[in-house]
Coordinates of C-alpha atoms and ligand atoms in Angstrom, one line a residue:
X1 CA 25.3 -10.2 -21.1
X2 CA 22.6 -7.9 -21.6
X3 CA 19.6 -8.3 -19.6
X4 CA 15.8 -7.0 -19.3
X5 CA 12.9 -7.5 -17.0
X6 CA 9.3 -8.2 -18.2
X7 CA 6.2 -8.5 -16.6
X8 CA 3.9 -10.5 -18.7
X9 CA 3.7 -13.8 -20.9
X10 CA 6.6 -15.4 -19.4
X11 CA 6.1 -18.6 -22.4
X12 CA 5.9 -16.0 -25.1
X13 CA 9.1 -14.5 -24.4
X14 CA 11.4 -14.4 -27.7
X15 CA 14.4 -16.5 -25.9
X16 CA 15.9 -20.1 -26.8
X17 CA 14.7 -21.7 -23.8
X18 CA 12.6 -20.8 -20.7
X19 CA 13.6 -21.4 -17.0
X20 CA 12.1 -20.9 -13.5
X21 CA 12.1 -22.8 -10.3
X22 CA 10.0 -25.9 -8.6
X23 CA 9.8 -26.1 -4.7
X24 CA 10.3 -29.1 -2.6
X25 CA 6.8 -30.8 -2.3
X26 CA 5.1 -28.6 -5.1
X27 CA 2.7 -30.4 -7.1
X28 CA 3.0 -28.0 -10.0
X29 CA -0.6 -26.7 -9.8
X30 CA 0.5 -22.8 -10.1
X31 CA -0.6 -20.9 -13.4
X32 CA 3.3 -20.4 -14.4
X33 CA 3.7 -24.7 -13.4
X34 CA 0.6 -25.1 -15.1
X35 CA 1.4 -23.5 -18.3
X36 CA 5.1 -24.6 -18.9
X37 CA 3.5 -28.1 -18.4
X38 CA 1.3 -27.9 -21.3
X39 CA 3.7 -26.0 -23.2
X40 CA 6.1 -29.7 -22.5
X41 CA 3.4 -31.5 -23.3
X42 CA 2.7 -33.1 -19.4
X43 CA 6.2 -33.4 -18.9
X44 CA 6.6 -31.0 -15.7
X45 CA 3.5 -33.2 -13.6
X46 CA 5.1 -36.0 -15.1
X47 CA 8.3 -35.9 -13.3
X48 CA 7.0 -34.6 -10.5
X49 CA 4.3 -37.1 -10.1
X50 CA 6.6 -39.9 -10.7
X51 CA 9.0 -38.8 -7.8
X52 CA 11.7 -38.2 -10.4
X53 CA 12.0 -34.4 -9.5
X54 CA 11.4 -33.1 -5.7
X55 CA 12.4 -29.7 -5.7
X56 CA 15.1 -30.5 -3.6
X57 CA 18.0 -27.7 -4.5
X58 CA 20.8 -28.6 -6.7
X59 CA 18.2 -30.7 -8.6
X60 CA 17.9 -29.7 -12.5
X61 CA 15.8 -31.5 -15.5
X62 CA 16.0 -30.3 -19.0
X63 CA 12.6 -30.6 -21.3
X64 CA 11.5 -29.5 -24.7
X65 CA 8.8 -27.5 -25.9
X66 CA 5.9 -30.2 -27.6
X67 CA 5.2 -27.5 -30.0
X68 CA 8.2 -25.5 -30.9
X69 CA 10.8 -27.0 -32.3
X70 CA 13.9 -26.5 -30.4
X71 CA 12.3 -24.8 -27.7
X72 CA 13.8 -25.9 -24.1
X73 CA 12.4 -25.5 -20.5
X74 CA 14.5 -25.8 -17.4
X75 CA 13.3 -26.7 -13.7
X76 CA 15.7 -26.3 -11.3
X77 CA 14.8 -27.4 -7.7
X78 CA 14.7 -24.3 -5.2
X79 CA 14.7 -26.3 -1.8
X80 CA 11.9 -25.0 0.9
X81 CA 9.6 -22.2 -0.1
X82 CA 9.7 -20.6 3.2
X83 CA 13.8 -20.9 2.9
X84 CA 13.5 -19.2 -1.0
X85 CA 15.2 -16.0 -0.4
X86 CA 17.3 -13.4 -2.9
X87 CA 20.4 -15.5 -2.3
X88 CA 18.8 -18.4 -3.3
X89 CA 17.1 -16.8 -6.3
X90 CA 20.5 -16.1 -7.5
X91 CA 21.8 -19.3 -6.9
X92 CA 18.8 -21.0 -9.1
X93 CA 19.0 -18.1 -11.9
X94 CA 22.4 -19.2 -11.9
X95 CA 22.5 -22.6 -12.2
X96 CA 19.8 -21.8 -15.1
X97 CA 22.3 -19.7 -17.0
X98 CA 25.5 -22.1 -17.0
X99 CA 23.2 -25.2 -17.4
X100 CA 21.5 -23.5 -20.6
X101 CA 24.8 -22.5 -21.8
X102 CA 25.9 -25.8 -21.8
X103 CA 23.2 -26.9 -24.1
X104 CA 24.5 -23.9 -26.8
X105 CA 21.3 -21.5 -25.3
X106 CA 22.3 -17.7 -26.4
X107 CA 19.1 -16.4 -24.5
X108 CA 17.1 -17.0 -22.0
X109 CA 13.9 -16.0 -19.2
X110 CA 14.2 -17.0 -16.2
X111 CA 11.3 -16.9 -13.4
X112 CA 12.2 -16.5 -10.2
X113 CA 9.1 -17.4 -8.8
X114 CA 8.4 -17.2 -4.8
X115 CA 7.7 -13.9 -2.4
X116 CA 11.0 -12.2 -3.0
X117 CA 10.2 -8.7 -3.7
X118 CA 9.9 -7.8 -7.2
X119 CA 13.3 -5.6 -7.5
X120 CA 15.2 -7.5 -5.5
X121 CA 14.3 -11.1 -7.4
X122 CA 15.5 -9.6 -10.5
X123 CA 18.2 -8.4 -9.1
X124 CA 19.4 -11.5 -7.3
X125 CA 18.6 -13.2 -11.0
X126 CA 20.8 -10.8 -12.9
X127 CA 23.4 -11.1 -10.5
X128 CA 23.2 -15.0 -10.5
X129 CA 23.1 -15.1 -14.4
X130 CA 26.2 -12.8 -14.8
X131 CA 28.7 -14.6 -11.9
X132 CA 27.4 -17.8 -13.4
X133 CA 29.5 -16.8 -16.5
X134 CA 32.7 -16.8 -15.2
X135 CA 35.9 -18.7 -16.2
X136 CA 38.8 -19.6 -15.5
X137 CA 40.3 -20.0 -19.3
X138 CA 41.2 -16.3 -20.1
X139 CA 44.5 -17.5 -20.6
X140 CA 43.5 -20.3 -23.1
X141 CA 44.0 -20.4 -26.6
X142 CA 42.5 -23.3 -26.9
X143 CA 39.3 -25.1 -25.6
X144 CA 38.4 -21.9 -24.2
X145 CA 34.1 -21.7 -23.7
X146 CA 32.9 -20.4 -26.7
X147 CA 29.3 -20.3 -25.5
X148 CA 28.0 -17.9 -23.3
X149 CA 23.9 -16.7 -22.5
X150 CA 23.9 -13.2 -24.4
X151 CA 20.7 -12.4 -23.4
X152 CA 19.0 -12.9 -20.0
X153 CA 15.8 -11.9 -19.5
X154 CA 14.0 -12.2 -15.9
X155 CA 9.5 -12.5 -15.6
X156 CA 8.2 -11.5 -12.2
X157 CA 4.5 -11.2 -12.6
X158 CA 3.0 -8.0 -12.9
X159 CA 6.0 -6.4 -11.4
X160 CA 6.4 -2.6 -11.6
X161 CA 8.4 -1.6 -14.7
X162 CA 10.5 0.7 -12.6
X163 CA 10.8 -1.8 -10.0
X164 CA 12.2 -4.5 -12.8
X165 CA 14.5 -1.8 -14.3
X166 CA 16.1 -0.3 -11.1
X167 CA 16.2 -4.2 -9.9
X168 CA 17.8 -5.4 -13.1
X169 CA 20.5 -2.3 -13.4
X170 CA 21.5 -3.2 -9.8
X171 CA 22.0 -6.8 -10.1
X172 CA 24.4 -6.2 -13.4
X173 CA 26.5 -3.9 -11.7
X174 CA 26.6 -5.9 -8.5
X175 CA 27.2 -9.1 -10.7
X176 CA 29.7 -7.5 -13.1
X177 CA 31.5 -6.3 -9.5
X178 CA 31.6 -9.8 -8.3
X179 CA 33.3 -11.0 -11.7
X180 CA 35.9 -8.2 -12.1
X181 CA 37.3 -9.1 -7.8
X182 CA 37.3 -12.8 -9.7
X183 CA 39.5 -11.8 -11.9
X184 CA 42.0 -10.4 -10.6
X185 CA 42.2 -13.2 -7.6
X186 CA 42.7 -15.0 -10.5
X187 CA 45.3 -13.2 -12.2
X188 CA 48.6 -14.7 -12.2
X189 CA 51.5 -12.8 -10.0
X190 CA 53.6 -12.2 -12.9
X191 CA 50.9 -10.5 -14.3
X192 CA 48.8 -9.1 -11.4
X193 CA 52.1 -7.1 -9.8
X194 CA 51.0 -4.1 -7.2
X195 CA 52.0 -1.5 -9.8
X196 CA 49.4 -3.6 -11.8
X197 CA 46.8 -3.7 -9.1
X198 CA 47.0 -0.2 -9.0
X199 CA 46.6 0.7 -12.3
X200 CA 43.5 -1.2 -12.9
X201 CA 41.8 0.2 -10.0
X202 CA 42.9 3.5 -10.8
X203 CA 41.5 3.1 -14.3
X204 CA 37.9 1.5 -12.8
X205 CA 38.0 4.6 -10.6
X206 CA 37.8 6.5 -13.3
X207 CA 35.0 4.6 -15.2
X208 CA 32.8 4.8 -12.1
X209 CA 33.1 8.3 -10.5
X210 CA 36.0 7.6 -7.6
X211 CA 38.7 9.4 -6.5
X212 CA 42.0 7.1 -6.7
X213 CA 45.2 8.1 -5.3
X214 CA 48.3 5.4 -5.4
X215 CA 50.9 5.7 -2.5
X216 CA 54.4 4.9 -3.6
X217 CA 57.2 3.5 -1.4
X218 CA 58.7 6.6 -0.6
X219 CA 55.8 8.4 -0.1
X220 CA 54.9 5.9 2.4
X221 CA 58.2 5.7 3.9
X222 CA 57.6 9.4 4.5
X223 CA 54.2 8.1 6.7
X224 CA 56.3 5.8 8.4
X225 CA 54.4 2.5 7.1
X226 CA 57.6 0.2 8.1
X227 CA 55.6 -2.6 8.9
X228 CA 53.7 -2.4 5.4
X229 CA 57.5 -1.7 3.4
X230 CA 59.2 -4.7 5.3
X231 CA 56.9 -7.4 3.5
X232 CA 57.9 -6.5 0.3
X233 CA 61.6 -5.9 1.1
X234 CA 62.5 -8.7 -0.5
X235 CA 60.6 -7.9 -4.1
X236 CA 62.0 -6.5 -6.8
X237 CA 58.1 -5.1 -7.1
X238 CA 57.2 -2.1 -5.3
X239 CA 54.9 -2.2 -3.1
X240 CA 51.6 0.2 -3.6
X241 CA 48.8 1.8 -1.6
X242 CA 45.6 2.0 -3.1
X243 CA 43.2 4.6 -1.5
X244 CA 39.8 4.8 -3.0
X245 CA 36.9 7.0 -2.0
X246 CA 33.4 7.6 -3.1
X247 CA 31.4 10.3 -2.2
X248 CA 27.5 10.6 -2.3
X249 CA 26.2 14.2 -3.9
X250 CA 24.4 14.6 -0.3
X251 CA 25.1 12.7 2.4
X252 CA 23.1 10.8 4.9
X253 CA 25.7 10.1 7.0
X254 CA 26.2 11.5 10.3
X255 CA 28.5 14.2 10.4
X256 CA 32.2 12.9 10.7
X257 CA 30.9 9.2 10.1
X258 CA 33.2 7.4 7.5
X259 CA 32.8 3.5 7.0
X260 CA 36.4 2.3 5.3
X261 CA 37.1 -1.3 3.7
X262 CA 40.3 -2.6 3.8
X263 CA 41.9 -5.0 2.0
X264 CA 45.1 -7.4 2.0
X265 CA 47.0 -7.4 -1.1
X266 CA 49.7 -9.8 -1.3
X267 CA 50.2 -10.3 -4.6
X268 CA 52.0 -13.5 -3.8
X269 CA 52.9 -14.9 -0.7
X270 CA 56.2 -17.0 -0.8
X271 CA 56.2 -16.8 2.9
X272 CA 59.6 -14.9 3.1
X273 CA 62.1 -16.3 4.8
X274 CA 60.0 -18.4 6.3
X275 CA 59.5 -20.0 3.0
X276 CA 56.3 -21.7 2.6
X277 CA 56.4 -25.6 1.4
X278 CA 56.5 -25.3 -2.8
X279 CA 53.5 -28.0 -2.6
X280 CA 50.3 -26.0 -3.3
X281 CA 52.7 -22.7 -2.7
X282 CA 51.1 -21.6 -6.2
X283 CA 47.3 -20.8 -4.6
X284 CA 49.1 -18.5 -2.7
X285 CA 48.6 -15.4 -6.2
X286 CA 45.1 -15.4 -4.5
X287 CA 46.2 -13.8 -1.4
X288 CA 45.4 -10.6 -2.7
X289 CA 41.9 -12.1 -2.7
X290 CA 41.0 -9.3 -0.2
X291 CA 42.1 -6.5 -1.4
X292 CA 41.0 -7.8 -4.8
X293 CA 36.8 -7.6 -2.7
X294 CA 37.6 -4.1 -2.1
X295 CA 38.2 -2.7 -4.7
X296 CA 35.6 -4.8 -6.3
X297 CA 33.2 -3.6 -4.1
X298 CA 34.6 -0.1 -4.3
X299 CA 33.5 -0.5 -8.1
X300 CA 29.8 -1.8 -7.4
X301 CA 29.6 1.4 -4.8
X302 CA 31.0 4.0 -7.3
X303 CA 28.1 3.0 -9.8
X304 CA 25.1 2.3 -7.1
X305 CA 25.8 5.3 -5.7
X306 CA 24.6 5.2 -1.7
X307 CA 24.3 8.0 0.2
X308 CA 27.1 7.5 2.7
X309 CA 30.7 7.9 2.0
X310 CA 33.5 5.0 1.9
X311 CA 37.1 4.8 1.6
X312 CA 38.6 1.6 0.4
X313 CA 42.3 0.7 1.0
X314 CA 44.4 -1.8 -0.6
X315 CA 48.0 -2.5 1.0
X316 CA 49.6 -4.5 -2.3
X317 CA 52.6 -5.9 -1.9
X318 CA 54.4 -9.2 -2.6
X319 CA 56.1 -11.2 -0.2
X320 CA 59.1 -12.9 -1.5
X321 CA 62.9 -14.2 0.3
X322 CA 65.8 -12.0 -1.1
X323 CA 68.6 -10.9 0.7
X324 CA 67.0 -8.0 1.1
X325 CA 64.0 -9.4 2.7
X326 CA 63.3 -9.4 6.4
X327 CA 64.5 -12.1 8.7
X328 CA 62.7 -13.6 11.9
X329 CA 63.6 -11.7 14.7
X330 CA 63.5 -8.2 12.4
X331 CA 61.9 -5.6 14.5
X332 CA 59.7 -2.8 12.5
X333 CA 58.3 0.3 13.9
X334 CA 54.6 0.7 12.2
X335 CA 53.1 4.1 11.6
X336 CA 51.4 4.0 14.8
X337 CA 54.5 4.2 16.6
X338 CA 54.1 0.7 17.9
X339 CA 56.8 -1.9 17.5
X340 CA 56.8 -5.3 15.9
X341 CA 58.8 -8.0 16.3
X342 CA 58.7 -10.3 13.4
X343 CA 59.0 -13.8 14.0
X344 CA 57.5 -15.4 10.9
X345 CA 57.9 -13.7 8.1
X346 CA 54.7 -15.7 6.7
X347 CA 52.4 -13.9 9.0
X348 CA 52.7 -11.0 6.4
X349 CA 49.1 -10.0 5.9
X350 CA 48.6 -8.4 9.2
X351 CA 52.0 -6.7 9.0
X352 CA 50.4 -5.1 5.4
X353 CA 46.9 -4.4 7.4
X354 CA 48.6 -2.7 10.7
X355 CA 49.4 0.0 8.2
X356 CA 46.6 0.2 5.9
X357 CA 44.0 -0.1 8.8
X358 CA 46.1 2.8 10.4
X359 CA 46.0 4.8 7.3
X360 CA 42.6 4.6 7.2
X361 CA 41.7 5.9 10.7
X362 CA 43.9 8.9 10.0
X363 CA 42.1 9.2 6.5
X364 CA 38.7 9.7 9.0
X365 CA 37.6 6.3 9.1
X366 CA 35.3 5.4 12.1
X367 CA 34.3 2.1 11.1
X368 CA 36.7 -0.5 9.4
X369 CA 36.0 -3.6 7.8
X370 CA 39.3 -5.3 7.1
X371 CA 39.2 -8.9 4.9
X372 CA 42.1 -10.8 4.1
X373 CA 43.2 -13.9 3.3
X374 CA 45.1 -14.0 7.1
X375 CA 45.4 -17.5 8.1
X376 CA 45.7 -21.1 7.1
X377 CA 43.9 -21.7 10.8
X378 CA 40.3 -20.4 9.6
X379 CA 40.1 -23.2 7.3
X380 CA 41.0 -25.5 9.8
X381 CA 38.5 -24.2 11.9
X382 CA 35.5 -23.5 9.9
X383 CA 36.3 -25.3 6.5
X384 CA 35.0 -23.6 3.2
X385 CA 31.2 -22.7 4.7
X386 CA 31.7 -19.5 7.0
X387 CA 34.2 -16.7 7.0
X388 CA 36.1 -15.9 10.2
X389 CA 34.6 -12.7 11.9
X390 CA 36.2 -10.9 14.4
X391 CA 36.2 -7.2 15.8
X392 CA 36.5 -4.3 18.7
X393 CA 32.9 -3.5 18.4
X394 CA 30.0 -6.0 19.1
X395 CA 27.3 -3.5 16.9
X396 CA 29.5 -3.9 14.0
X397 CA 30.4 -7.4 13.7
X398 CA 26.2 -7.8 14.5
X399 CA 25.9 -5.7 11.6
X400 CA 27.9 -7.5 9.2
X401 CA 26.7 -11.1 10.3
X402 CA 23.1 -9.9 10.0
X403 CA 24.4 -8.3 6.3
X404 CA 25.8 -11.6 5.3
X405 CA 22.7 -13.5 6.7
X406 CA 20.6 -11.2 4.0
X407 CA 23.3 -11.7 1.1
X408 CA 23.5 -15.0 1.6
X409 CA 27.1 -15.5 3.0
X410 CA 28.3 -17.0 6.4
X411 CA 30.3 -15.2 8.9
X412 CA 31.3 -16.7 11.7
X413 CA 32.5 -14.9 14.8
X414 CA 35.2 -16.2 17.1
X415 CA 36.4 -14.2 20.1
X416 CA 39.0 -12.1 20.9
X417 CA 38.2 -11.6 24.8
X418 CA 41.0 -12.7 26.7
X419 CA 43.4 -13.7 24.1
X420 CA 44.8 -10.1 24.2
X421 CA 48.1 -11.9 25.6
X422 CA 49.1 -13.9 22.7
X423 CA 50.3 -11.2 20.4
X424 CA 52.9 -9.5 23.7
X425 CA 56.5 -9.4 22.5
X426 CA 59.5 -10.0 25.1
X427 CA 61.4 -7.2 23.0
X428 CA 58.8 -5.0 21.4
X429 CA 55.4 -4.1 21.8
X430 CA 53.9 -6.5 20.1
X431 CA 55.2 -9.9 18.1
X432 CA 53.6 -10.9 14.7
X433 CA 52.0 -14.3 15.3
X434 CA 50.7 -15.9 18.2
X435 CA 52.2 -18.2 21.0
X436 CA 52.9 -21.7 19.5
X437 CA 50.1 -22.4 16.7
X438 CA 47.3 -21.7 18.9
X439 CA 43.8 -19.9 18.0
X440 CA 46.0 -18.9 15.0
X441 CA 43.2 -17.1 13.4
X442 CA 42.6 -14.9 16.9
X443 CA 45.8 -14.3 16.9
X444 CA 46.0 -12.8 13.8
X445 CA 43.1 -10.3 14.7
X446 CA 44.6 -9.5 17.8
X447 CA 47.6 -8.2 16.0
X448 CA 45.7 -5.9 13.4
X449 CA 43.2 -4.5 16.2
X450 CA 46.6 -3.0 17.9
X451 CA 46.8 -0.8 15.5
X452 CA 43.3 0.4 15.4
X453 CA 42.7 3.3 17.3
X454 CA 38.9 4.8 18.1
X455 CA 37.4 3.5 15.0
X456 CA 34.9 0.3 15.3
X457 CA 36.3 -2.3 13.7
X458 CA 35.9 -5.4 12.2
X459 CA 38.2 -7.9 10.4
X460 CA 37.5 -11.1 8.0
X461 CA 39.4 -13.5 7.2
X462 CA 38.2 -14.6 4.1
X463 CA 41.0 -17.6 3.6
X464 CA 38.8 -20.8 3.6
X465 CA 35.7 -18.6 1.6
X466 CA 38.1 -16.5 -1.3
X467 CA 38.7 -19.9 -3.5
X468 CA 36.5 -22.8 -4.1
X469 CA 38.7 -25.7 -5.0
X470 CA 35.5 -27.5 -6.8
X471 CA 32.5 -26.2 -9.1
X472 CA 28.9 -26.0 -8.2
X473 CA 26.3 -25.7 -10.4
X474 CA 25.9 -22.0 -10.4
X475 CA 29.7 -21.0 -10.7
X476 CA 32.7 -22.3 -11.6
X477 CA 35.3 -23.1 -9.1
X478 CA 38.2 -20.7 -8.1
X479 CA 37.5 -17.1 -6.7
X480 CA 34.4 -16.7 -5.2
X481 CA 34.3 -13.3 -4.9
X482 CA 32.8 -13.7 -1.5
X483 CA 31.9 -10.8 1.1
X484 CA 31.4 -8.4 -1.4
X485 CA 27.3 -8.6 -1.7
X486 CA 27.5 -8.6 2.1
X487 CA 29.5 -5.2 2.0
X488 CA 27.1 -3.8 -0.3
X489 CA 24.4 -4.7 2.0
X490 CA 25.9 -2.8 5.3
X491 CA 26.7 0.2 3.3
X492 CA 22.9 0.1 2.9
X493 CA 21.8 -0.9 6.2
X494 CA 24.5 2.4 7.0
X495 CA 22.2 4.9 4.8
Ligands
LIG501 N1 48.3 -16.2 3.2 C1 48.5 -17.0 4.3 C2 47.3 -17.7 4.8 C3 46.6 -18.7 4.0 C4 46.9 -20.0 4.1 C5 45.6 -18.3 3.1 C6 46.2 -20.9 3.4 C7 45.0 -19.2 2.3 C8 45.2 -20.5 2.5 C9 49.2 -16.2 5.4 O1 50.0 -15.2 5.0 C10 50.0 -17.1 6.2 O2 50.9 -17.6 5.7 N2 49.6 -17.3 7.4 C11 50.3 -18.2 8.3 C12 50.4 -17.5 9.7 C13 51.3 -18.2 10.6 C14 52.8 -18.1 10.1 C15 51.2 -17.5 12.0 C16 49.6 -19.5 8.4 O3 48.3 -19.5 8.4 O4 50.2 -20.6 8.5
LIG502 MN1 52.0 -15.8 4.6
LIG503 ZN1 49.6 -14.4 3.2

C-alpha cells in the first residue's frame, strides 16, 4: 500500500472513494460534514437527521457522489469526540480501508477528523489502513482476496507537510511491523520451525540496520541454558536463540541503561508429556506469538530509529513428547544456577523465558519486558480485552500500562505480593507451575521473576490478547499482533 498525506481539498483528491469520521451527537454542520454532504447530494444530514446514523463506533454507511459517477463516500461512526484518540483514529481509518476494499475501491482519502495532532492522526491512519489489510489466505490457491486499497491517502487540514510526511512514514513502518509479527503467529509449525524463526529475523535484521546473532544448541549448552534445551528435548527441531540489538548513532540513554524485550517462542506446544487434549491443540502454532511481537517490534525499532538502545530475545523452541523429551518430575539446572523441578511439562514457556530473561541480564539488560503466551488462566481471568501484567518493579509496569493506555491496548496488572510461595519445590529450588491450579497466571510470573536478577522487570502474558477468534471491522481475525504499538511507545517515553 503506498500512502501520502495532503493538506488541502480533501473532495478533490484523485481517489475512488472518500472517507472520514462522524461523532456521536454531530449534526454534520463542520465545513468537511458540510461539503461531503453536498457532494452526496443531502445524503450525510439526511441520515443523520433521520436517526439512521449516530456516530456511535462500529457504525458505517456507504453513499455515492450525486455528481461523479462512481464516486463513493464513507462515514464511519467514531464514538465520543472527547474519547477520539490516535487509537481510535486507527481503528476508523481501518475499518474505512477493509470496508472500501470490499466494495472493489483501489484508492482512497481518508479524514481523520478530531484534535489528534497532525502527525500522529496520520500516523494512526496509515497504521490502521495497512493492519486492516491482513489475511489469513496466504496459503490459498483459491478464493484468496484479490482486492486490496493500493493507495491510501490521509487529509488533515492545513497540516504541516513535514509533519504529514514524518507522520505517514512512521505509521507504514509501524503498520507493516504489526503485519509481519501477524504473520508469522500465523505461520504453520511445519513451516515456521526455530531454524525458520531465525532465519527470517536474521534476514529482517539485515533489511533494517540490526545486529542478529542466532545461538545454537551447543552453543547454549556451553551457557548452561538446561531449562531452555529441556523443552525441546523431545523435537527433532533444534531449538534457537535469537538475539537482536539496535543501536542509536548517539545515545540518550543513561549510561549502562539497556531496555531488553523478550519473547516466548514455542513454535508449537504439544504440551510434552503432559500432552495437551488434541481438541483445539492446533491454536497452539501461535505460541510463538510472543516472541513473534519481538522481533516484530525489533523490526519497527530498527527503521524508526530511537535514541536508546534495545536488545530483543527470542527463546524458539518446540515442545513435543518423544522419548527423548522430559518427563514430570525431571529436574533441570537453568543458567542461573537455580534448579527446576518439572512437574508439567506443559508449563514450557517459562522454562524457555528463565533462560532467555537470564541471558538478557547478562547481555546488560536493566529493564526487561518479557510477553508470552504463558497461561491458559489469563483468559479465564481477563477474557480477550486486557493482557495480564505483572513485574518486580512498580515504575515499570506504570510505565507500560500508561504506554498501552496511549496505544490503545489494555494491560491489566495482577499481583505477585505474597504469592512468592507457590512456585517452592520440595526437591529443588523452585517447581515449574504453581500449587494445584491456583492464580495460574501469578504463578507463572513468579517462576520467570526467579530468574531475574537486578534488572526491572516486567512480564505479559499476552495468551487471551495474541489471537482473536472473530473479525472486527478493522481487522480480520487471528493474530492481533498486540503489545507491539505499546512497546514502541515506552521505548519513546524511555528517550
Ligand atoms: N501455551 C500454553 C498457554 C496457553 C493456553 C496459551 C491457551 C494460549 C491459549 C502454555 O504453555 C500452557 O500450556 N500453560 C499451562 C500451564 C499449566 C500446565 C500450569 C496452562 O495454562 O494450562
Ligand atoms: Mn504448554
Ligand atoms: Zn505454551
Amino acid at each position: 500500500m503506498k500512502s501520502r498525506g495532503i493538506n488541502k481539498n480533501f473532495s478533490g483528491a484523485n481517489v475512488d472513494a472518500l472517507a472520514t469520521v462522524v461523532f456521536k451527537g454531530e449534526k454534520g454542520s463542520t465545513a468537511l460534514l458540510k461539503e461531503l454532504d453536498s457532494l452526496t447530494g443531502g445524503q450525510i444530514s439526511s441520515i443523520i437527521s433521520s436517526g439512521e446514523f449516530k456516530g456511535d463506533k462500529g457504525e458505517s454507511a456507504l453513499l455515492r457522489f450525486k455528481a461523479k459517477k462512481g464516486g463513493r463516500v464513507l462515514v464511519i461512526g467514531a464514538g465520543e469526540k472527547s474519547e477520539y484518540g490516535a487509537p481510535e483514529v486507527a481503528i476508523a481509518a481501518g475499518h474505512a480501508a477493509r470496508k472500501l476494499r470490499s466494495c472493489g475501491a483501489k484508492s482512497m482519502a481518508f479524514a481523520p477528523r478530531g484534535s489528534v495532532d497532525a502527525s500522529d492522526a496520520a500516523a494512526a491512519s496509515v497504521q490502521g489502513a495497512v493492519t486492516s489489510q491482513f489475511d489469513l489466505d496466504k496459503y490459498k490457491t483459491k478464493d484468496k482476496i484479490d482486492k486490496a486499497i493500493t493507495n491510501f491517502v490521509v487529509y488533515v487540514d492545513g497540516a504541516k507537510p513535514a509533519q504529514l510526511k514524518s507522520g505517514v512514514e512512521r505509521g507504514g513502518i509501524i503498520g507493516d511491523s504489526i503485519n509481519f509479527t501477524r504473520d508469522l503467529a500465523n505461520e504453520p509449525p511445519n513451516i515456521l520451525t526455530p531454524t525458520e524463526m531465525a532465519k527470517r529475523s536474521q534476514k529482517m535484521a539485515k533489511e533494517v540496520g540490526l545486529t542478529c546473532q542466532i545461538l545454537s544448541e551447543a552453543q547454549m549448552k556451553k551457557l548452561g541454558m538446561n531449562s531452555l534445551l529441556s523443552v525441546s528435548l523431545g523435537s527433532e527441531q533444534p531449538a534457537k536463540l535469537i538475539v537482536l540489538k539496535y543501536t542509536p548513532k548517539k545515545s540518550t540513554a543513561k549510561k549502562g541503561e539497556l531496555l531488553s524485550l523478550v519473547g516466548k517462542g514455542v513454535m508449537f506446544d504439544t504440551g510434552g508429556i503432559s500432552l495437551k487434549p488434541g481438541e483445539g491443540m492446533d491454536a497452539m502454532k501461535y505460541d510463538m506469538s510472543g516472541g513473534a511481537t519481538v522481533v516484530g517490534a525489533m523490526r519497527a525499532i530498527g527503521m524508526l530509529k530511537p535514541t536508546v538502545p534495545v536488545l530483543g530475545i527470542v527463546g524458539c523452541v518446540e515442545n513435543m513428547p518423544d522419548g527423548k523429551a522430559s518427563r514430570p518430575s525431571d529436574v533441570v539446572t537453568a543458567m542461573t544456577g537455580k534448579t527446576i523441578e518439572i512437574l508439567n511439562t506443559d508449563a514450557e514457556g517459562r522454562l524457555v523465558l528463565a533462560d532467555a530473561v537470564a541471558y538478557a541480564e547478562k547481555q546488560g539488560a536493566t529493564r526487561i519486558v518479557d510477553m508470552a503466551t504463558l497461561t491458559g488462566a489469563v483468559v479465564v481471568a481477563l477474557g480477550h480485552l486486557n493482557t495480564g501484567i505483572m513485574g518486580n518493579d512498580q515504575g515499570l509496569v506504570d510505565d507500560m500500562i500508561a504506554a498501552g493506555k496511549e496505544a490503545g491496548e489494555g494491560f491489566w496488572q495482577l499481583p505477585l505480593e505474597g504469592y512468592e510461595g507457590e512456585v517452592k519445590s520440595d526437591i529443588a529450588d523452585v517447581k515449574n507451575v504453581g500449587t494445584k491450579r491456583r492464580a495460574g497466571t501469578i504463578a507463572g510470573a513468579l517462576f520467570i521473576q526467579e530468574f531475574v536478577d537486578k534488572a526491572k522487570w516486567a512480564h505479559l502474558d499476552i495468551a487471551g490478547t495474541a489471537w482473536a477468534d472473530s473479525p472486527q471491522p478493522h481487522q480480520s481475525k487471528g493474530p492481533t499482533g498486540v503489545a507491539i504499538r505499546s512497546l514502541l511507545k515506552l521505548v519513546e517515553m524511555s528517550e
